[in-house]
DNA sequence: ATGCCTACAATGGTACGACCAAAGGCGAGA
DNA sequence: TCTCGCCTTTGGTCGTACCATTGTAGGCAT
């Protein structure tokens, strides 16, 4: 045990079992309380190896942990190394997606959750967003409607547009917490909503309903907007019920869409 | 340029490095599509080392990644090894907590979010929960009130109890999505609510209010329950405003509570 | 003087081999 | 039969050597 005498060391040697986790925690703590900021670079593995007084493997495992957490980005070559990263919602969303894959939620529960989120977000959006944003939302909703009214709708584009509409709306609520929840939802299950778009009649009704919702929001008419949102989920529930009626299969597989 | 491989490499520069991540993905895929089930054990590191044809370090790094994701649990000793684990909300909550620490949200946004969640959850809880659970909730709320009415309240215990009350309530909503959101909230910032408990007058009012809320829920009186919830957040907002008025400091540090 | 090109150094990625530490299993002895 | 201690398995760590990638500096040609 060579207690490193270099006072300057930001890190202290470890000895307990699971050294890599201990080190990961130390580095994480350093990031969290600002001793290390996003964009900065950690010492090289070989350097940390001596600072911590461990083998290089341990350091590498610690880095792998933090990398998986999304805290680090590792680059090779000269001037490479482990750089502190800005976390973004994707990490949260990914771990949620993982969780949901092992714990399939009944579609009804999902809908219930999404519906209440939508209602709240709409309320906040009407209250907080600029008129510009509201108009933009309406414009995009109309665009979606146009796409979906075609004979051969571009499902990829419409799904993407639907997603964007939801994100826009969440953004207009001016509350980041709602944003990431929506984001996580979008990632977790690429939205049953798209089932709506498969059937022609549902498709047109849903599209028109989106436009109506957006219009109500643009005009600041909360109750009307909430009414349209309610109708959206009525449609969705109907659509899913029909789908389940056809395929006697339970919903399990329906949920297990893989997207990574 | 001695890229001896085909022109394809121009578009697929990967394949270099990242062996551990490749292996992690393979194992993860095996878990996801059921080739490996929770409770099962992976081969030993030395065995996988030869199966994958890599060094042991790579295997260990892959395991560390999956362990961090919460997919594996590693035990030492004979009959040890990497066991496939059931995912639980903690992983989601942890990554959310991490995210929130790097992206501090204004307290008001937090309160706004929590309040709408509480209202929804309460609504669902009244509709879905057994009477037994409702009574249990009331009982715990009363216990909290008792604790907080003492001259020297046990803040640790009361915080924990407050947390449990929230979790219980979320559980009663019978929707796992609300559960993990609440869970994540609790982990992310150990609740500003506790600020309420520092001041004697707020403390007693908040405690009484919790009991009232629980009682209203137990009696199935939705509107009354929502009223009490509203009052809770009125109190919380007041309390925080006062606190900010005293310390001219902005809220930044207030949010950066470290609890890991 | 300018610009290209190569060699070098820094750094992560991988391999191998050795040893330590725990933890369960099994056999010897009381 | 029960208990205790060794033995095997298996993760945890160390250390070294080597490879691959990448930025840079310095040399060479124009």
CSV table of C-alpha atoms (C1' of nucleotides) in Angstrom, one decimal, chain C residues 16-30:
chain,number,residue,atom,x,y,z
C,16,DC,C1',-2.4,-13.4,-21.3
C,17,DG,C1',-1.0,-14.9,-17.1
C,18,DA,C1',-0.6,-14.8,-12.4
C,19,DC,C1',-2.3,-14.4,-7.8
C,20,DC,C1',-5.8,-13.0,-4.2
C,21,DA,C1',-10.4,-13.4,-1.8
C,22,DA,C1',-14.7,-15.1,-1.1
C,23,DA,C1',-18.1,-18.8,-0.8
C,24,DG,C1',-20.1,-23.2,-1.4
C,25,DG,C1',-19.1,-28.2,-1.2
C,26,DC,C1',-17.2,-32.2,0.5
C,27,DG,C1',-14.6,-35.3,3.1
C,28,DA,C1',-12.1,-36.4,7.4
C,29,DG,C1',-12.3,-36.6,12.1
C,30,DA,C1',-14.6,-36.3,16.6
